[in-house]
Coordinates of C-alpha atoms and ligand atoms in Angstrom, one line a residue:
Chain V
M7 CA 115.9 58.5 124.9
K8 CA 113.7 61.3 126.1
V9 CA 114.2 64.9 125.2
Y10 CA 112.5 68.1 126.2
Y11 CA 111.4 70.9 123.7
D12 CA 110.7 74.1 125.5
R13 CA 108.6 75.9 122.7
E14 CA 106.2 73.0 122.7
D15 CA 106.7 72.4 126.5
K16 CA 106.7 68.6 125.6
E17 CA 108.9 65.6 126.0
Y18 CA 109.7 63.4 123.0
S19 CA 111.1 59.9 122.7
I20 CA 113.8 59.7 120.1
E21 CA 115.9 57.1 118.3
A22 CA 118.7 59.3 117.1
K23 CA 122.2 58.9 118.5
N24 CA 123.4 62.5 117.9
V25 CA 122.2 66.1 117.8
R26 CA 122.0 66.4 114.0
D27 CA 119.9 63.3 113.6
M28 CA 117.7 64.2 116.5
L29 CA 116.8 67.4 114.9
K30 CA 116.0 65.6 111.7
E31 CA 113.9 63.0 113.5
L32 CA 111.9 65.8 115.2
K33 CA 111.8 67.9 111.9
L34 CA 113.3 70.8 113.8
L35 CA 115.5 73.3 111.9
K36 CA 119.0 73.7 113.2
N37 CA 118.9 77.5 113.0
A38 CA 115.7 77.7 115.0
V39 CA 117.0 75.9 118.2
I40 CA 120.0 75.2 120.4
V41 CA 120.6 72.0 122.3
V42 CA 121.6 71.7 125.9
V43 CA 122.9 68.4 127.3
N44 CA 123.3 68.2 131.1
D45 CA 122.9 72.0 131.4
E46 CA 125.8 72.6 128.8
L47 CA 125.5 73.8 125.3
V48 CA 126.6 71.3 122.6
S49 CA 127.1 71.6 118.9
E50 CA 125.5 69.6 116.1
G51 CA 128.1 66.9 116.1
Y52 CA 127.6 65.9 119.8
A53 CA 127.0 62.1 120.2
F54 CA 124.5 61.2 123.1
E55 CA 125.4 59.1 126.1
K56 CA 122.9 56.9 127.9
S57 CA 122.6 59.1 131.0
D58 CA 122.4 62.4 129.1
K59 CA 119.6 64.9 129.9
V60 CA 118.8 66.6 126.8
K61 CA 116.9 69.9 126.2
I62 CA 116.1 71.7 123.1
L63 CA 115.6 75.4 123.4
S64 CA 113.8 77.5 120.9
V65 CA 115.6 80.6 119.7
V66 CA 112.5 82.6 118.5
S67 CA 112.0 86.0 119.8
G68 CA 108.7 85.6 121.6
G69 CA 107.1 89.0 120.5
Chain U
M12 CA 137.1 71.0 118.1
C13 CA 137.2 74.8 118.4
H14 CA 139.1 76.0 115.3
A15 CA 140.9 78.7 117.3
C16 CA 142.0 76.9 120.4
D17 CA 141.0 73.2 120.4
K18 CA 138.5 73.3 123.2
K19 CA 135.0 71.7 123.1
P20 CA 132.8 73.4 120.5
V21 CA 129.5 75.0 121.4
Y22 CA 128.8 76.8 118.0
K23 CA 129.3 76.2 114.3
L24 CA 129.6 79.3 112.2
I25 CA 128.2 79.5 108.6
S26 CA 131.8 79.2 107.3
G27 CA 131.8 75.7 108.9
E28 CA 134.2 76.7 111.7
S29 CA 133.4 75.6 115.3
L30 CA 134.0 77.8 118.3
C31 CA 134.2 77.0 122.0
K32 CA 132.5 78.9 124.8
S33 CA 135.1 81.6 125.3
C34 CA 135.9 82.0 121.6
F35 CA 132.3 82.3 120.8
L36 CA 131.7 85.1 123.6
D37 CA 134.6 86.8 122.1
Y38 CA 133.4 86.6 118.5
F39 CA 129.9 87.8 119.5
E40 CA 131.2 90.8 121.5
K41 CA 133.6 91.9 118.7
K42 CA 130.8 91.8 116.3
V43 CA 128.6 94.0 118.4
R44 CA 131.5 96.5 119.0
K45 CA 132.2 96.6 115.4
T46 CA 128.6 97.4 114.6
L47 CA 128.6 100.2 117.2
R48 CA 131.9 101.6 115.7
V49 CA 131.3 101.2 111.9
Y50 CA 127.8 102.6 112.0
K51 CA 128.5 105.2 114.7
L52 CA 125.7 104.0 116.8
V53 CA 126.8 105.7 120.0
D54 CA 128.3 109.2 120.3
K55 CA 131.0 110.3 122.6
E56 CA 128.5 111.8 124.9
D57 CA 125.2 110.1 124.7
S58 CA 122.0 108.8 126.6
I59 CA 120.4 105.8 125.5
A60 CA 117.1 104.1 126.5
V61 CA 117.1 100.3 125.6
A62 CA 113.5 99.2 124.7
V63 CA 113.4 96.0 126.8
S64 CA 110.6 93.4 126.2
G65 CA 112.1 90.8 128.7
G66 CA 113.2 88.6 125.8
K67 CA 116.7 87.4 125.0
D68 CA 117.5 90.0 122.4
S69 CA 116.7 93.2 124.3
L70 CA 118.1 91.9 127.5
T71 CA 121.4 91.0 125.7
V72 CA 121.5 94.6 124.2
L73 CA 120.9 96.1 127.7
D74 CA 123.5 93.8 129.4
L75 CA 126.1 94.6 126.7
L76 CA 125.7 98.4 126.4
H77 CA 125.5 98.6 130.2
S78 CA 128.8 96.7 130.6
I79 CA 130.5 98.4 127.7
Y80 CA 129.8 102.0 128.9
K81 CA 129.7 101.3 132.7
E82 CA 132.9 103.2 133.4
N83 CA 132.2 105.9 130.9
K84 CA 130.5 108.9 132.7
K85 CA 129.5 110.6 129.5
I86 CA 127.3 107.9 128.3
K87 CA 124.1 106.8 130.1
I88 CA 122.2 103.6 129.6
Q89 CA 118.6 102.9 131.0
G90 CA 115.8 100.4 130.3
L91 CA 112.3 101.3 129.0
L92 CA 109.6 98.5 129.0
I93 CA 106.2 98.8 127.4
D94 CA 103.6 96.6 129.2
E95 CA 100.9 96.0 126.5
G96 CA 98.7 93.9 128.9
I97 CA 99.2 90.3 127.6
D98 CA 98.3 88.0 130.4
G99 CA 100.6 85.1 131.2
Y100 CA 103.3 86.7 128.8
R101 CA 104.3 90.3 129.4
D102 CA 103.6 90.2 133.1
Q103 CA 106.2 87.4 133.4
C104 CA 108.7 89.4 131.2
L105 CA 108.2 92.4 133.4
E106 CA 109.0 90.5 136.5
S107 CA 112.3 89.0 135.1
T108 CA 113.3 92.3 133.6
K109 CA 112.8 94.0 137.0
K110 CA 115.0 91.6 138.5
F111 CA 117.6 91.7 135.8
C112 CA 117.8 95.6 136.2
E113 CA 118.0 95.5 140.0
E114 CA 120.8 92.9 139.9
R115 CA 122.8 95.3 137.6
N116 CA 121.7 98.5 139.0
I117 CA 120.0 99.7 135.9
S118 CA 117.2 102.2 136.0
L119 CA 114.0 100.9 134.5
T120 CA 110.9 102.8 133.4
V121 CA 107.6 100.7 132.8
V122 CA 104.8 102.3 130.7
S123 CA 101.7 100.3 130.3
Y124 CA 98.8 100.6 127.7
E125 CA 96.4 100.6 130.5
E126 CA 97.8 103.9 131.9
A127 CA 98.5 105.4 128.6
F128 CA 95.3 104.4 126.6
G129 CA 93.0 102.9 129.2
F130 CA 92.9 99.4 128.1
K131 CA 94.9 96.2 127.9
L132 CA 95.9 94.7 124.5
D133 CA 94.2 91.4 125.5
N134 CA 90.9 93.3 125.8
V135 CA 90.9 94.8 122.2
V136 CA 92.3 92.0 120.1
E137 CA 88.9 90.4 119.1
G138 CA 88.3 91.0 115.5
R139 CA 91.6 92.8 115.0
K140 CA 95.2 91.7 114.2
P141 CA 96.9 91.8 117.6
C142 CA 100.4 92.4 116.2
S143 CA 99.2 95.3 114.0
V144 CA 97.5 97.0 117.1
C145 CA 100.5 96.1 119.4
G146 CA 103.2 97.3 117.0
V147 CA 101.7 100.7 116.3
L148 CA 100.8 101.5 119.9
R149 CA 104.2 100.2 121.2
R150 CA 106.2 102.2 118.6
N151 CA 104.2 105.4 119.8
L152 CA 104.9 104.9 123.5
L153 CA 108.6 104.0 123.1
N154 CA 109.1 107.2 121.1
S155 CA 107.1 109.6 123.2
H156 CA 108.5 108.1 126.5
A157 CA 112.1 108.2 125.2
R158 CA 111.6 111.8 124.6
K159 CA 110.0 112.3 128.0
L160 CA 113.1 110.5 129.5
G161 CA 115.3 113.0 127.7
V162 CA 117.4 110.4 126.0
K163 CA 119.0 110.9 122.6
K164 CA 118.5 107.5 121.3
L165 CA 116.5 104.3 121.6
A166 CA 118.2 101.0 121.3
T167 CA 116.4 98.0 120.3
G168 CA 117.1 94.2 120.1
H169 CA 116.5 93.8 116.5
N170 CA 118.7 91.1 114.9
L171 CA 119.6 89.8 111.7
D172 CA 116.6 87.5 111.5
D173 CA 114.2 90.5 112.3
E174 CA 115.7 92.6 109.8
A175 CA 115.6 90.0 107.0
Q176 CA 112.1 89.2 107.9
T177 CA 111.1 92.9 107.8
I178 CA 112.9 93.4 104.5
L179 CA 110.9 90.6 102.9
M180 CA 107.5 91.7 104.5
N181 CA 108.0 95.2 103.3
Q182 CA 108.8 93.8 99.8
F183 CA 105.8 91.4 99.7
R184 CA 103.5 94.1 100.9
R185 CA 104.9 96.7 98.6
N186 CA 105.9 99.1 101.3
V187 CA 109.2 100.6 100.1
E188 CA 108.6 103.6 102.3
A189 CA 108.9 101.5 105.5
S190 CA 112.1 99.9 104.2
A191 CA 113.8 103.3 103.8
R192 CA 113.5 103.5 107.6
L193 CA 115.5 100.2 108.2
G194 CA 119.2 99.7 108.8
P195 CA 121.4 99.6 111.9
I196 CA 120.5 103.2 112.7
T197 CA 117.3 105.0 111.6
A198 CA 117.0 108.2 109.7
S199 CA 117.5 110.8 112.5
E200 CA 117.1 113.7 110.2
A201 CA 113.5 113.0 109.6
H202 CA 111.9 114.9 112.3
E203 CA 113.0 116.3 115.6
G204 CA 110.1 114.5 117.3
F205 CA 111.4 111.1 116.3
V206 CA 114.0 109.6 118.6
P207 CA 116.6 107.9 116.5
R208 CA 116.9 104.0 116.8
I209 CA 119.9 101.9 117.0
K210 CA 120.2 98.2 116.5
P211 CA 123.5 96.8 118.1
L212 CA 122.6 93.2 117.2
Y213 CA 121.9 94.0 113.6
F214 CA 124.5 91.4 112.2
L215 CA 123.8 88.6 114.7
S216 CA 121.3 85.8 114.2
E217 CA 118.7 84.8 116.6
K218 CA 120.5 81.5 117.1
E219 CA 123.8 83.4 117.8
I220 CA 122.0 85.6 120.3
M221 CA 120.2 82.7 122.0
T222 CA 123.6 81.0 122.4
Y223 CA 125.2 84.1 123.9
A224 CA 122.3 84.7 126.2
F225 CA 122.3 81.0 127.3
L226 CA 126.2 81.1 127.9
K227 CA 125.9 84.3 129.9
G228 CA 122.8 83.2 131.9
I229 CA 120.7 86.0 130.7
V230 CA 117.5 84.1 129.9
R231 CA 116.3 81.2 131.9
E232 CA 112.8 80.2 130.7
F233 CA 111.1 80.2 127.3
N234 CA 108.2 82.6 126.9
E235 CA 106.2 83.4 123.9
C236 CA 103.5 85.8 123.2
P237 CA 100.1 84.0 122.7
Y238 CA 99.7 86.0 119.5
N239 CA 103.1 85.3 117.9
K240 CA 102.4 82.0 116.2
E241 CA 99.6 83.2 114.1
S242 CA 101.4 86.4 113.0
Y243 CA 102.4 87.2 109.3
R244 CA 106.0 87.6 110.6
N245 CA 106.1 84.1 112.0
Q246 CA 105.2 82.7 108.7
I247 CA 107.9 84.6 107.0
R248 CA 110.4 83.5 109.8
E249 CA 109.5 79.8 109.2
M250 CA 109.9 80.2 105.5
L251 CA 113.3 82.0 106.0
N252 CA 114.5 79.3 108.3
Q253 CA 113.7 76.6 105.8
F254 CA 115.7 78.5 103.1
E255 CA 118.5 79.2 105.6
E256 CA 118.7 75.4 106.3
L257 CA 119.0 74.5 102.5
Y258 CA 121.1 77.5 101.7
P259 CA 123.2 78.7 104.6
G260 CA 123.9 82.4 104.4
T261 CA 120.5 83.4 103.0
K262 CA 119.7 85.8 105.8
H263 CA 123.1 87.4 105.6
S264 CA 122.7 87.9 101.8
I265 CA 119.2 89.5 102.2
V266 CA 120.4 92.0 104.8
S267 CA 123.7 92.8 103.0
S268 CA 122.3 93.3 99.5
F269 CA 119.6 95.4 101.2
L270 CA 122.2 97.6 102.8
E271 CA 123.8 98.2 99.4
I272 CA 120.5 99.8 98.1
L273 CA 119.4 101.4 101.2
P274 CA 121.3 104.7 100.6
A275 CA 119.4 105.0 97.2
L276 CA 116.1 104.2 98.9
K277 CA 116.7 107.0 101.3
V278 CA 117.5 109.5 98.5
K279 CA 114.3 108.4 96.8
E280 CA 112.2 108.8 99.9
K281 CA 113.6 112.2 100.6
K282 CA 112.7 113.4 97.2
E283 CA 109.2 111.8 96.7
G284 CA 108.4 110.8 100.2
T285 CA 105.8 112.2 102.3
V286 CA 106.6 115.2 104.5
I287 CA 106.8 114.6 108.2
Q288 CA 104.4 116.8 110.1
K289 CA 102.6 116.7 113.4
C290 CA 99.4 114.7 114.0
L291 CA 96.5 117.1 114.2
Q292 CA 95.0 115.0 117.0
C293 CA 98.0 114.3 119.3
G294 CA 100.9 116.2 118.1
E295 CA 103.3 113.2 117.5
P296 CA 105.3 113.2 114.3
C297 CA 103.7 111.4 111.4
S298 CA 103.3 111.4 107.6
Q299 CA 99.6 111.8 107.4
E300 CA 97.2 114.3 109.0
I301 CA 96.3 111.8 111.7
C302 CA 98.9 109.4 113.0
Q303 CA 98.6 105.6 112.9
T304 CA 98.2 105.5 116.7
C305 CA 95.2 107.9 116.6
V306 CA 93.6 105.9 113.8
V307 CA 93.9 102.8 115.9
L308 CA 92.7 104.4 119.0
N309 CA 89.8 106.1 117.2
E310 CA 88.7 102.8 115.8
I311 CA 88.9 101.1 119.1
K312 CA 86.9 103.9 120.9
S313 CA 84.2 104.0 118.2
S314 CA 83.7 100.2 118.5
Q315 CA 83.6 100.5 122.3
H316 CA 80.8 103.2 122.0
S317 CA 78.8 101.1 119.7
L318 CA 78.5 98.2 122.2
Ligands
SF4_430 S1 103.7 88.9 119.0 FE1 102.4 90.5 118.2 S2 101.0 90.9 120.0 FE2 102.6 89.7 120.8 S3 104.1 91.2 121.6 FE3 104.8 90.8 119.6 S4 103.7 92.3 118.3 FE4 102.8 92.3 120.2
ZN431 ZN1 138.2 78.3 121.4
ZN432 ZN1 98.2 111.1 116.6

């Protein structure tokens, strides 16, 4: 599955089946990002479906 | 499921409880209102300039204060944006902020380094720490232009993460004096030339604010200052986030325990601290003969002359 991370402006391929595992796989901290699936916010427990469009949005204040 | 109403969850609190969209918005707004009330951030009659950068935090503050006080004729809210001259970053923030304010009919004042100091930040960062120059000069313009606008207070988007970072930074750099000026509202008694600052998002984390801003459609695209990643603050941020991951609640603990000692810090500073006077060069309030802004500007000018 492909996911997009906005702070890096990059797409990653991941194996994880849910949000929590995805963040672990990408070594992202859960308090540093929010996760949006098909333009809707989801919480850590969310399990992906095949057709999902996943975006990881950084929460840092940019300066 | 949402612990309050059983709908689809969008956010998990530190306590472990999950909230759906509408319960989260409710939780967030209540927390802001409580901060406004408990710390008396806004008076019955007030005029407030919100220091906007175009990021999620300051736009959220502007949006909330504007909507909370829209019907109240005695309280005026406006925006103040400092354009440092950071190509590819602040110019984009400026456009989105202008649009944001137009849509809500909020007046916005823009002041640039170029008109105030005659240079862009981008052109003076070589050999210097961008954030040190940027922070000092921006603070100066915010204060002097808040005064020019005749507002009584300056509201900023500072959040729980910012505050926890600043507390640690001051600790690590042995700068107790600076810590005495933290808290949800700054010491207004210090000097008449200082416009008091309020921080309505003081008890909300970066993640909570981003969640709110996303749900309310306040921010659309990620944007980061090109100097941010190399900053000292960013290193502290990453360290703190690592800790928060292992020990949830760390940031809250840092800030709450700091608030317990803050009154004592203020007393100490009042007794032993430096007297606030006027800068001999520019007349702005400061604690030395020459203010930080003039020190920075003098150094930049002298290096330009020697070219
Ligand atoms: S990251 Fe540093 S240089 Fe960029 S806006 Fe913030 S303080 Fe200024
Ligand atoms: Zn709910
Ligand atoms: Zn000065």
